[in-house]
XYZ file of C-alpha atoms in Angstrom:
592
model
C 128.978 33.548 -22.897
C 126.121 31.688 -21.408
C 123.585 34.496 -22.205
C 123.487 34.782 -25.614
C 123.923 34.636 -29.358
C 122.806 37.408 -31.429
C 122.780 35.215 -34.576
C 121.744 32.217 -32.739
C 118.311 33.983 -31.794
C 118.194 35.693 -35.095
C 118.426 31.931 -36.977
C 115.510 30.822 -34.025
C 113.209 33.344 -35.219
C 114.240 32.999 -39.261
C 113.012 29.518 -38.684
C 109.518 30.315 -36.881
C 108.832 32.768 -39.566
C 109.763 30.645 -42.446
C 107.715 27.867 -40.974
C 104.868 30.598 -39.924
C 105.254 31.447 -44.120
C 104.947 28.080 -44.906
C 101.119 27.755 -43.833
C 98.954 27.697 -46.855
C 96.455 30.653 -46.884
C 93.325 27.808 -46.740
C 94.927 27.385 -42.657
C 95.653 30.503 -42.089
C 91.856 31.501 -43.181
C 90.936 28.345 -41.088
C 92.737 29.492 -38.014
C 91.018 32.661 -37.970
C 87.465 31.095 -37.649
C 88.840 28.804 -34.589
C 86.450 29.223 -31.006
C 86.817 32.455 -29.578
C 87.812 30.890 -26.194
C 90.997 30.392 -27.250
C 91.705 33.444 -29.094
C 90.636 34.759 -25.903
C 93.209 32.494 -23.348
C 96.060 31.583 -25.925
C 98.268 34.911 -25.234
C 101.899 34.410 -24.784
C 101.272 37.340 -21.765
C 98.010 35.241 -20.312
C 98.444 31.555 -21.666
C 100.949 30.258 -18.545
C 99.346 32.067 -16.331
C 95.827 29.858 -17.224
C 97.583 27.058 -17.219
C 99.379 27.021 -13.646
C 96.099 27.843 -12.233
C 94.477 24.835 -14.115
C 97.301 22.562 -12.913
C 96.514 23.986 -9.021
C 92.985 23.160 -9.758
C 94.177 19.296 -11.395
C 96.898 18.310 -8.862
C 96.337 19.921 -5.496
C 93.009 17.992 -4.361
C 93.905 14.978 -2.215
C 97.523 15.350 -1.672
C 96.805 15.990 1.623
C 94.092 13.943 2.763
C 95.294 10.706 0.594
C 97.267 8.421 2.891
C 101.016 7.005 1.583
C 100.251 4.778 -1.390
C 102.152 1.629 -1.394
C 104.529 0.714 -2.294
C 106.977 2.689 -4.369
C 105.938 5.817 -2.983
C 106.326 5.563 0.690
C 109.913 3.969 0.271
C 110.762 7.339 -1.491
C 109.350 9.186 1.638
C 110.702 6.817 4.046
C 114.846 6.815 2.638
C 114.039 10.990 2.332
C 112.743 10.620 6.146
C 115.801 8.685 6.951
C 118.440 11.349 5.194
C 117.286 13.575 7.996
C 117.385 11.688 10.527
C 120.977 10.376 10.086
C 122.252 13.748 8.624
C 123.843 11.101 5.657
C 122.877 12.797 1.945
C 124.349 11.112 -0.061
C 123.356 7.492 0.234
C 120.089 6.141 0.187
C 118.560 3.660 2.760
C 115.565 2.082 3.494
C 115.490 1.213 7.018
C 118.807 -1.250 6.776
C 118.521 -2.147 3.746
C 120.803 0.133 1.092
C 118.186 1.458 -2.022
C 120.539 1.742 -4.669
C 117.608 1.973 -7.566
C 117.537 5.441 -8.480
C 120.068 8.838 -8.159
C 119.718 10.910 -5.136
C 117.417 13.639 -6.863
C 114.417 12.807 -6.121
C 115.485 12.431 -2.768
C 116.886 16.014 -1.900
C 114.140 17.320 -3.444
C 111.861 15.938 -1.040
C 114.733 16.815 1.811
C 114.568 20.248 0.442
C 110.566 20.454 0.489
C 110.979 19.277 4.397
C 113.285 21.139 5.336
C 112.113 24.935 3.569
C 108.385 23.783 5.351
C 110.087 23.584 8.349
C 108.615 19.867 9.239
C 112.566 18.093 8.397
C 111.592 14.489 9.337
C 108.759 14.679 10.876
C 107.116 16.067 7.810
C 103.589 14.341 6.739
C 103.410 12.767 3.312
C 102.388 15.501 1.419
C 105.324 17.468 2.044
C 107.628 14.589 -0.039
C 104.589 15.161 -2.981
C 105.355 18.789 -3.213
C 108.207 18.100 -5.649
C 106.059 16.198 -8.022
C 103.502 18.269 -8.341
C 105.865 21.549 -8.550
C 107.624 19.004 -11.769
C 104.544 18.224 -13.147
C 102.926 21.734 -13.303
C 106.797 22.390 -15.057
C 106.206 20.159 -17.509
C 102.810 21.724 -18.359
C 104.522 25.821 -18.556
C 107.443 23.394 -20.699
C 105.579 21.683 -23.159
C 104.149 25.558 -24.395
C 107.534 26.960 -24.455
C 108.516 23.446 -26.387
C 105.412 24.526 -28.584
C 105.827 27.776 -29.253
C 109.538 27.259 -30.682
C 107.552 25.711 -33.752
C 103.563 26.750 -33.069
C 102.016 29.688 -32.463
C 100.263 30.617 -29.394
C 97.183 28.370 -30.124
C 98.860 25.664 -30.854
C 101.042 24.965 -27.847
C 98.793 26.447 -25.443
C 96.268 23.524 -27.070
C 99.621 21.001 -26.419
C 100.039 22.073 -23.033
C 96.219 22.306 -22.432
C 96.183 18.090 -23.585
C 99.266 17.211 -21.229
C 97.693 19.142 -18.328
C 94.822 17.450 -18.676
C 96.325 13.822 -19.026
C 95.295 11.006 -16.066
C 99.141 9.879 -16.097
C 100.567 13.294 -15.219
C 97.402 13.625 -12.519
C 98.296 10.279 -10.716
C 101.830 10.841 -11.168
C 101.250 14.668 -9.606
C 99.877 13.241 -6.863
C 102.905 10.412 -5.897
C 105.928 11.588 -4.229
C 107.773 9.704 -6.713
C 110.203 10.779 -9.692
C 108.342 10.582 -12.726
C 106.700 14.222 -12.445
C 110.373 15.246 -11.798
C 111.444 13.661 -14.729
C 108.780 14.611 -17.408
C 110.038 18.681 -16.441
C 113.572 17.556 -16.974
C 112.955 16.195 -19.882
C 110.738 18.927 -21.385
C 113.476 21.338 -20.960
C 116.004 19.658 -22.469
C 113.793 18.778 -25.458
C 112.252 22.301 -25.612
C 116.230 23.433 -25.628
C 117.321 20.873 -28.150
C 114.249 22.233 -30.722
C 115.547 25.635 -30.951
C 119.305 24.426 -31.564
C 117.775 22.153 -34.439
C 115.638 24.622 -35.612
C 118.189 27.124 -35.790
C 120.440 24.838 -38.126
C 123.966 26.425 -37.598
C 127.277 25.532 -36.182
C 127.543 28.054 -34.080
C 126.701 27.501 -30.500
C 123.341 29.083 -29.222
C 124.521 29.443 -25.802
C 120.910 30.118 -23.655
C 119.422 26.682 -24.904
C 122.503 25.291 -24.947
C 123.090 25.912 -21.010
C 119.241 24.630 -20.621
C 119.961 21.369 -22.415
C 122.906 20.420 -20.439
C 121.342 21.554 -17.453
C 117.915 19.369 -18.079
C 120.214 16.595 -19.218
C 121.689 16.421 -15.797
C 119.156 17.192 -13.408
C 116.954 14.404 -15.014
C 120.217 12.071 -14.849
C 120.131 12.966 -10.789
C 116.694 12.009 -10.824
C 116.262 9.093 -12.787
C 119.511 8.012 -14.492
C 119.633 7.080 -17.878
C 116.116 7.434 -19.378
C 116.785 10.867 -20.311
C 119.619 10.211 -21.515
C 118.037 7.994 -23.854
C 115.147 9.863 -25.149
C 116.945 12.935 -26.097
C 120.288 10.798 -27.413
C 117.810 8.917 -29.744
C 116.193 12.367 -30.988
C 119.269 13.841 -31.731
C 120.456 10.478 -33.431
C 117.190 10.567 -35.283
C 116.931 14.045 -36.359
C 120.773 13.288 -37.340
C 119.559 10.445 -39.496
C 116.589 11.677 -40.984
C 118.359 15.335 -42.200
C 121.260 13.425 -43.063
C 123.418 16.474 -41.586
C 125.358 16.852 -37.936
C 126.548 20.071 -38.391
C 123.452 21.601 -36.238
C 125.116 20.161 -33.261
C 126.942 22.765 -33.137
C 124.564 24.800 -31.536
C 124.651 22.231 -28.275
C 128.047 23.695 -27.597
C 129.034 20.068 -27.370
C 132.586 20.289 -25.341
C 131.229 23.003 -23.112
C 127.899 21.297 -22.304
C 129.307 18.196 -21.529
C 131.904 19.716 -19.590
C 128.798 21.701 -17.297
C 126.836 18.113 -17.060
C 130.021 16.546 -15.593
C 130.286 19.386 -13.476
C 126.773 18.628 -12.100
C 126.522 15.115 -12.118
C 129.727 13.879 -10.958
C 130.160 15.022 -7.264
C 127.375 12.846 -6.385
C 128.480 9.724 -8.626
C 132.472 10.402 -7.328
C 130.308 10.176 -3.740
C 128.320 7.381 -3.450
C 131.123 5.323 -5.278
C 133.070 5.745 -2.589
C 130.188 5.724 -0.009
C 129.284 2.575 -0.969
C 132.731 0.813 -2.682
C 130.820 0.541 -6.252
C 127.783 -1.122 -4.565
C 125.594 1.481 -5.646
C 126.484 1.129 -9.728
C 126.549 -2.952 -9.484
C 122.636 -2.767 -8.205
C 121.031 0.271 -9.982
C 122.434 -0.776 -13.363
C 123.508 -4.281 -13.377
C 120.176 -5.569 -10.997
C 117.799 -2.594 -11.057
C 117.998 -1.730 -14.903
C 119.253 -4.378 -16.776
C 117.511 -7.120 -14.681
C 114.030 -5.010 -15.841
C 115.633 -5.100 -19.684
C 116.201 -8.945 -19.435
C 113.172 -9.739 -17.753
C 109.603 -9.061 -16.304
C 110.726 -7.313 -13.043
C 108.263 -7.472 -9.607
C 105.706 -8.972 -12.270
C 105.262 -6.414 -14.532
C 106.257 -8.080 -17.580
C 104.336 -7.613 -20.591
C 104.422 -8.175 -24.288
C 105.539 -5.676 -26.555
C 102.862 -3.380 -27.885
C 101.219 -3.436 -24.637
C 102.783 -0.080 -23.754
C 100.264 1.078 -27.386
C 97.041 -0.492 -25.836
C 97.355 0.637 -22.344
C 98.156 4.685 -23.389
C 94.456 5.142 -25.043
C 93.527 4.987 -21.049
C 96.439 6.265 -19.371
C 97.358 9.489 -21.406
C 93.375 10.242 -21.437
C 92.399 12.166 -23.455
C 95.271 12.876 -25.689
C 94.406 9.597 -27.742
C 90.808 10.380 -28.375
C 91.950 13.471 -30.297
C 94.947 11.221 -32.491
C 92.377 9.163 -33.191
C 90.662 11.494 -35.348
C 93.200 13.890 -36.575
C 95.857 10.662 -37.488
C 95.632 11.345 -41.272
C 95.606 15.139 -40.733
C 99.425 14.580 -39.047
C 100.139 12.431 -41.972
C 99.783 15.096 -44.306
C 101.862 17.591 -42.088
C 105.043 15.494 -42.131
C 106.616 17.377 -44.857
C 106.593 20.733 -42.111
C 110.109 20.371 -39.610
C 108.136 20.419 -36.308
C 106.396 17.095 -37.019
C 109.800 15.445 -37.797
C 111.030 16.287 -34.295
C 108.185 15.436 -32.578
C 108.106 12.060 -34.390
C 111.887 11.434 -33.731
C 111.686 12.259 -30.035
C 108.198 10.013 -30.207
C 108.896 6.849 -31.700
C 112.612 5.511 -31.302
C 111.972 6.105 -27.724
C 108.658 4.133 -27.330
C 110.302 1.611 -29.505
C 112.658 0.351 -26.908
C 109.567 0.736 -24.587
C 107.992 -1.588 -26.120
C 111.336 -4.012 -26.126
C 112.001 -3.899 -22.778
C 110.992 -7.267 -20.990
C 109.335 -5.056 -17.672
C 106.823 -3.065 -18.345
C 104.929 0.131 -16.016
C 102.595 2.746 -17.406
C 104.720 5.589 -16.435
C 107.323 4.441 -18.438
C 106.527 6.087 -21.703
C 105.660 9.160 -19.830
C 108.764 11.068 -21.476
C 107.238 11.079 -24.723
C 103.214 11.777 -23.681
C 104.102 15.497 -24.553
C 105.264 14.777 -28.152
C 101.875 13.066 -28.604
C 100.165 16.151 -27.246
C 101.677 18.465 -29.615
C 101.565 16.411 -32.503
C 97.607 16.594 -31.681
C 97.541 20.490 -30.987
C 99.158 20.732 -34.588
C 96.380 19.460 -36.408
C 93.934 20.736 -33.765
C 93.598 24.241 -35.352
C 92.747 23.053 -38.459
C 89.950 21.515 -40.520
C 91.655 18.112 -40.546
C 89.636 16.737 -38.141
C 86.353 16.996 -40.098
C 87.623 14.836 -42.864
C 87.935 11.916 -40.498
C 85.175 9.467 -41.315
C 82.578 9.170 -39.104
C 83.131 5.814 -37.639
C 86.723 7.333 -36.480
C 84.900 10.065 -35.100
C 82.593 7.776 -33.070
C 85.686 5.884 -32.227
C 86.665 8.845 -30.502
C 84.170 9.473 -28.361
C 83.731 6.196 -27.139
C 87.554 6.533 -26.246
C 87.148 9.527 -24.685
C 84.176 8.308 -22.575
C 85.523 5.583 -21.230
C 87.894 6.996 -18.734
C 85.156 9.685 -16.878
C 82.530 6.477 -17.087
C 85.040 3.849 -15.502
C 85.790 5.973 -12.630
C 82.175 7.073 -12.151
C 81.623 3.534 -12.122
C 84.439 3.048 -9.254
C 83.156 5.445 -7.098
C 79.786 4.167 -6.886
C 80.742 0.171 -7.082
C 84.290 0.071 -4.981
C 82.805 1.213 -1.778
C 79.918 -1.415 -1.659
C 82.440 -3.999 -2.543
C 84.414 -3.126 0.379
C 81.182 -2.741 2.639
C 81.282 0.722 2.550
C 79.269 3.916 1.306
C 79.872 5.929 -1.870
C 81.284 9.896 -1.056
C 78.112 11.423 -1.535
C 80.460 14.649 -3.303
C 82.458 11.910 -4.961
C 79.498 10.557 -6.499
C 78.226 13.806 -7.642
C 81.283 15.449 -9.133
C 82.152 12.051 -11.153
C 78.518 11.967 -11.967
C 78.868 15.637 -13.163
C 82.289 14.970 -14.941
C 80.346 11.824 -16.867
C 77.423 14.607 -18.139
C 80.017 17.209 -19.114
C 81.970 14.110 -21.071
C 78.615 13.417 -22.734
C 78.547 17.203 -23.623
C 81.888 16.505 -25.372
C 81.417 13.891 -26.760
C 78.681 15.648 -29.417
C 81.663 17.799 -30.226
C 83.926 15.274 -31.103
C 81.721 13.422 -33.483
C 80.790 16.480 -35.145
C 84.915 16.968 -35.616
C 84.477 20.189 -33.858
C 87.829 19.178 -31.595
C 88.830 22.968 -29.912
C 85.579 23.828 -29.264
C 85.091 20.480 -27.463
C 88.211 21.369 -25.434
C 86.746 23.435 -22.579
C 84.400 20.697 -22.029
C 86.588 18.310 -22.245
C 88.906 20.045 -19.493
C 85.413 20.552 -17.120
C 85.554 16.856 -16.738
C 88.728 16.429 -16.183
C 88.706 18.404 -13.693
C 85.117 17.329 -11.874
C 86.703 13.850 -12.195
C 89.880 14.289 -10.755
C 88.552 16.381 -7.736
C 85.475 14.048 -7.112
C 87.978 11.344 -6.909
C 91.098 12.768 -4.621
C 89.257 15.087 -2.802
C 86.359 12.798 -1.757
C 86.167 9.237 -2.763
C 89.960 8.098 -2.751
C 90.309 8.963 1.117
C 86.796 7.892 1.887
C 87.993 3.977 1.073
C 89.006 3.354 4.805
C 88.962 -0.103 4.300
C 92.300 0.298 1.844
C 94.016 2.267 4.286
C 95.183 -0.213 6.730
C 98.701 1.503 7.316
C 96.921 4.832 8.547
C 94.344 3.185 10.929
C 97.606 0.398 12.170
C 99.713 3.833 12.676
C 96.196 5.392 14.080
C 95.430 2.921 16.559
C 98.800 2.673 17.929
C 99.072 5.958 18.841
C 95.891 5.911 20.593
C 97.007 2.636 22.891
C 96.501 4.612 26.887
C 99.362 3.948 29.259
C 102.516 4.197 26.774
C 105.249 7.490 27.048
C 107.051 5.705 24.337
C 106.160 2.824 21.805
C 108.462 -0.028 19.963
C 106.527 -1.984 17.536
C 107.197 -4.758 15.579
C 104.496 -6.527 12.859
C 104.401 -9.579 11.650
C 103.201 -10.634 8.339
C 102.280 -6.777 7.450
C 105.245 -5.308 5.635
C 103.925 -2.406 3.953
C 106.273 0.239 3.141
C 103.610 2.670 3.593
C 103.755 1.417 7.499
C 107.341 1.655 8.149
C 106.891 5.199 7.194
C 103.721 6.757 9.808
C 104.847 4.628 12.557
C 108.919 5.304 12.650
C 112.031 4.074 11.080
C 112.714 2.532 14.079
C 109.322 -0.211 13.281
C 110.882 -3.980 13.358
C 109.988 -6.315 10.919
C 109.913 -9.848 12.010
C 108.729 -13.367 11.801
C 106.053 -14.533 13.867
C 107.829 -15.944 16.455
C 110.488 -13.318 16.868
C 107.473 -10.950 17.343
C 106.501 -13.417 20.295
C 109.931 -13.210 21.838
C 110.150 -9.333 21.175
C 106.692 -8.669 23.132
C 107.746 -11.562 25.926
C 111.087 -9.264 26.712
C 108.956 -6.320 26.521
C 106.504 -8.281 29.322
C 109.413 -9.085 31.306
C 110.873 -5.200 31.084
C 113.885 -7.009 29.805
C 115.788 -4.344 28.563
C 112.746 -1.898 28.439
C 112.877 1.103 29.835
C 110.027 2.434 32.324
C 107.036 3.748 30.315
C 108.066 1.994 27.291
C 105.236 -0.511 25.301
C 106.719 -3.111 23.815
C 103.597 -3.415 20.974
C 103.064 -6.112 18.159
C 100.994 -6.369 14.963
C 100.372 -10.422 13.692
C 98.724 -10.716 10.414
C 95.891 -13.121 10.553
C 97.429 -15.955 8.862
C 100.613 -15.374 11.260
C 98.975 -15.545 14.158
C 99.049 -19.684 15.032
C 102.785 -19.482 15.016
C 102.721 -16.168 17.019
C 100.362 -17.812 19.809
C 102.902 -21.117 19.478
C 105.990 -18.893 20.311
C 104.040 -17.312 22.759
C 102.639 -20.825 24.800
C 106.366 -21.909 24.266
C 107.494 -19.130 25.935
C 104.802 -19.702 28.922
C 103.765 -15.982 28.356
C 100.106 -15.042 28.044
C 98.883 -12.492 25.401
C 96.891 -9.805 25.417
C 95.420 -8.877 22.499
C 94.172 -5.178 22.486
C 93.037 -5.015 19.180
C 92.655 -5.639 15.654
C 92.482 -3.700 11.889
C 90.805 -5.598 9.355
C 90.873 -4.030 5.711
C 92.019 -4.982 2.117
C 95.528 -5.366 0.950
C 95.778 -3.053 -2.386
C 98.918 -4.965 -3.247
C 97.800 -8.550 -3.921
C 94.082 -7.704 -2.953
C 93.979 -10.310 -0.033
C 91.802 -9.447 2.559
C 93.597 -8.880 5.919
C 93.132 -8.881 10.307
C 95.658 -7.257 11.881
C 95.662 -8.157 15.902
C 97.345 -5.853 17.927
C 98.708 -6.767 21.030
C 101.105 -4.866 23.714
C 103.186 -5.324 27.072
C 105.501 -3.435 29.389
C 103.651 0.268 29.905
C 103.945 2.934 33.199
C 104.046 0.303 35.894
């Protein structure tokens, strides 16, 4: 039953032929003359296969040598760390404190990662990225089978190509958060749903049926219900727009459901009970409709501000809209551009509505963008674009390989340090090749400035997360605290406590077990740990005091009538707030 409809896949390819018909013989002629490079790459045989080694190229530099990035990311880690360690996988904790934001996806996916590596909880940061960049190079190998159930091979390889390429998906790849997770889910749901509407019959098409459902509920385990929404309001849309439900049909609507109960409601039925509702009351009445109401963690924003800030963040996607908008215009009238817009735009309306506002957010819809460029791409469209539009462009395009040239070079002398020599050179390189492009893009000649386009991406991205991201020491304070701790002679075991440094990113290299306190509880912890009260032989008793903690530390501690030691100190730059910070270290108790 699940494997297949002979009719269903007969309608799917009636439609791709009709629409294939439907090209008028001046694009057909035009597609012929495109750049031989992608004649060459865009096979159905050879096209994934370019890809995945394109995203290996894109997303593996720097996950390993880029310390935990605060602060969203190492609280992932840490509650993953912590599922290990208490053997408990089904609620989520950080340290004490319950973390009922998102489902438990995310989370066994980095369990799994672990665990298959064979590092469980002891495993090193990158471990917990694997499953974002393993959902992010999904999403790529998605968005071409999304494009090729309306495109031919050019066409979504050239969709697939843009998202690959895009500076959300890279920083997003490299964060072992959900949102690379969730872009994958997404795409195969959305890939599924296309061939159902395509197919236009009541009859249910069983394989994309199953992969719906299926995408529907793993991105529900992984981020709740944002995919929920995006593919409910294409559906709604398409509904709308066609002014016919009877496609539905091909969802196998009872049956589907029933399979995404199936999947989703063990957990739910779980942590309800785990946690006596507590879970529900904070991930949808504080988490998500506290961000609705208002400007959560001070990211609220304006509406439209999602628009502005995606001609730098889904780089360099925009640069080709740009030029090719009236081109997509006159497409409308063909099905596949009707989808795309009705996945695109109700979405990013309520976006835009939505009091708090993140980048990532509108990630779900970055793909429709992509294609909706890679549809136009192939043709002459682009040429017709006025040449102010076309300069437009390439300023657009320039500005993301410039501004991170320009970070590489300026960041480290701001922070006292020197530019990565290799950095420097492979952002300097990816600024040349972006030059190089840029000719291409004026002259409207938009494929063949593709290959160039993707050299720079890729000089960029590996100049930065290879070289110049873990060269900024003086950010890293959580990996030279963690460092320098370890390195403290004299200690079999350590307990630490800080005081006035409460970065997540902390919490996870030193131990679950890290206390954090108020100055003068860190004064009383390290005089018990002086007085072996309640410290075992060969234990250190060891505290961090932020600078601006440290009067009411040495207060505590004169109170107290103990004398410190300080054995000593971190001094860097706070990413989160950008306050500069001195971190004194001191210690008691040892093999005595």
């Amino acid at each position: 039953m699940f494997f297949g409809s002979v009719e269903g896949l007969k309608a799917i390819m009636s439609a791709q032929m009709n629409l294939a018909m439907s090209l008028s013989e001046d694009e057909v002629e035009k597609s012929d003359q495109q750049a031989i490079w992608l004649r060459l790459v865009a096979r159905d045989w050879l096209a994934p296969i370019i890809l995945l080694l394109l995203c290996l190229c894109l997303y593996l530099p720097g996950l390993t040598s880029v310390p935990p990035l605060d602060r969203d990311e190492p609280r992932f880690a840490q509650a993953s760390k912590q599922m290990m360690e208490t053997g408990n996988y089904v609620s989520i904790h950080y340290q004490e404190l319950a973390r009922n934001k998102k489902p438990i996806g995310i989370y066994w996916a980095q369990v799994g990662a672990a665990k298959l590596l064979g590092y469980g909880e002891h495993a090193p940061i990158w471990v917990y990225r694997l499953p974002s960049v393993i959902g992010a190079i999904a999403a790529v190998l998605l968005t071409y089978w999304t494009g090729r159930a309306f495109f031919r091979e050019q066409e979504a390889f050239l969709g697939a190509l843009l998202v690959a390429l895009a500076l959300i998906l890279n920083v997003e790849a490299h964060l072992a958060k959900t949102d690379a997770a969730l872009l994958a889910c997404v795409m195969l749901s959305q890939g599924a749903l296309v061939r159902v509407w395509m197919a236009q019959q009541s009859k249910a098409l069983w394989s994309p049926a199953v992969l719906f459902w299926v995408g529907l509920a793993l991105g529900t385990l992984i981020k709740g219900p944002i995919i929920l929404m995006v593919c409910g309001l294409t559906i709604l849309s398409l509904s709308v727009w066609e002014r016919r439900v009877s496609w539905l049909g091909g969802l196998a609507p009872i049956s589907g459901f029933l399979l995404f109960l199936a999947l989703v409601t063990p957990w739910l039925v779980a942590i309800y009970i785990e946690t006596n509702g507590a879970f529900f009351q904070d991930a949808l009445g504080a988490d998500l409709w506290g961000k609705v109401g208002t400007g959560r963690e001070a990211h609220g924003a304006p509406p439209l501000t999602h628009l502005l800030i995606s001609f730098v963040i889904f780089w360099p996607i925009p640069s080709f809209l740009l030029v090719i908008f009236n081109g997509i215009r006159q497409e409308l009238n063909q099905i596949c551009y009707r989808f795309l817009l009705c996945w695109l735009i109700p979405s990013w309306i309520i976006f835009e509505l939505v009091s708090t506002k993140l980048p990532h957010y509108t990630l779900p819809m970055m793909p429709a963008l992509a294609l909706l460029a890679a549809g136009v791409l192939t043709t002459d469209r682009a040429k017709q674009a006025g040449i102010y539009w076309r300069y437009a462009s390439a300023f657009l395009f320039l500005l993301v390989p410039l501004g991170i040239f320009i970070a590489v070079v300026v960041g480290p002398l701001l922070l006292d340090l020197w530019p990565s020599p290799p950095g420097v050179v492979l952002c300097g390189l990816a600024v040349i090749a972006a030059l190089s492009a840029t000719r291409k893009l004026i002259a409207g000649e938009l494929v063949g400035a593709l290959p160039t386009v993707g050299a720079s991406a890729l000089l960029m991205f590996v100049g930065f997360w290879a070289f110049s991201g873990p060269a900024l020491s003086t950010i890293w304070i959580s990996s030279r605290l963690a460092e320098a701790v370890e390195q403290l002679p004299g200690c079999e075991r350590k307990d630490v406590a800080t005081a006035g440094f409460y970065e997540p990113s902390f919490v996870f290299l030193q131990g679950t077990q890290t206390k954090l306190l108020g100055a003068e509880a860190a004064a009383r912890f390290l005089a018990d740990g002086s007085q072996r009260t309640g410290v075992s032989k060969g234990t250190c008793r060891i505290v961090l005091v932020e600078g601006r903690q440290l009067d009411r530390f040495d207060a505590e501690a004169l109170r107290l009538g103990m004398k410190t030691s300080e054995v000593s100190t971190v001094s860097g730059l706070n990413i989160n707030g950008g306050k500069a910070l001195l971190i004194h270290i001191f210690s008691a108790g040892g093999a005595t």
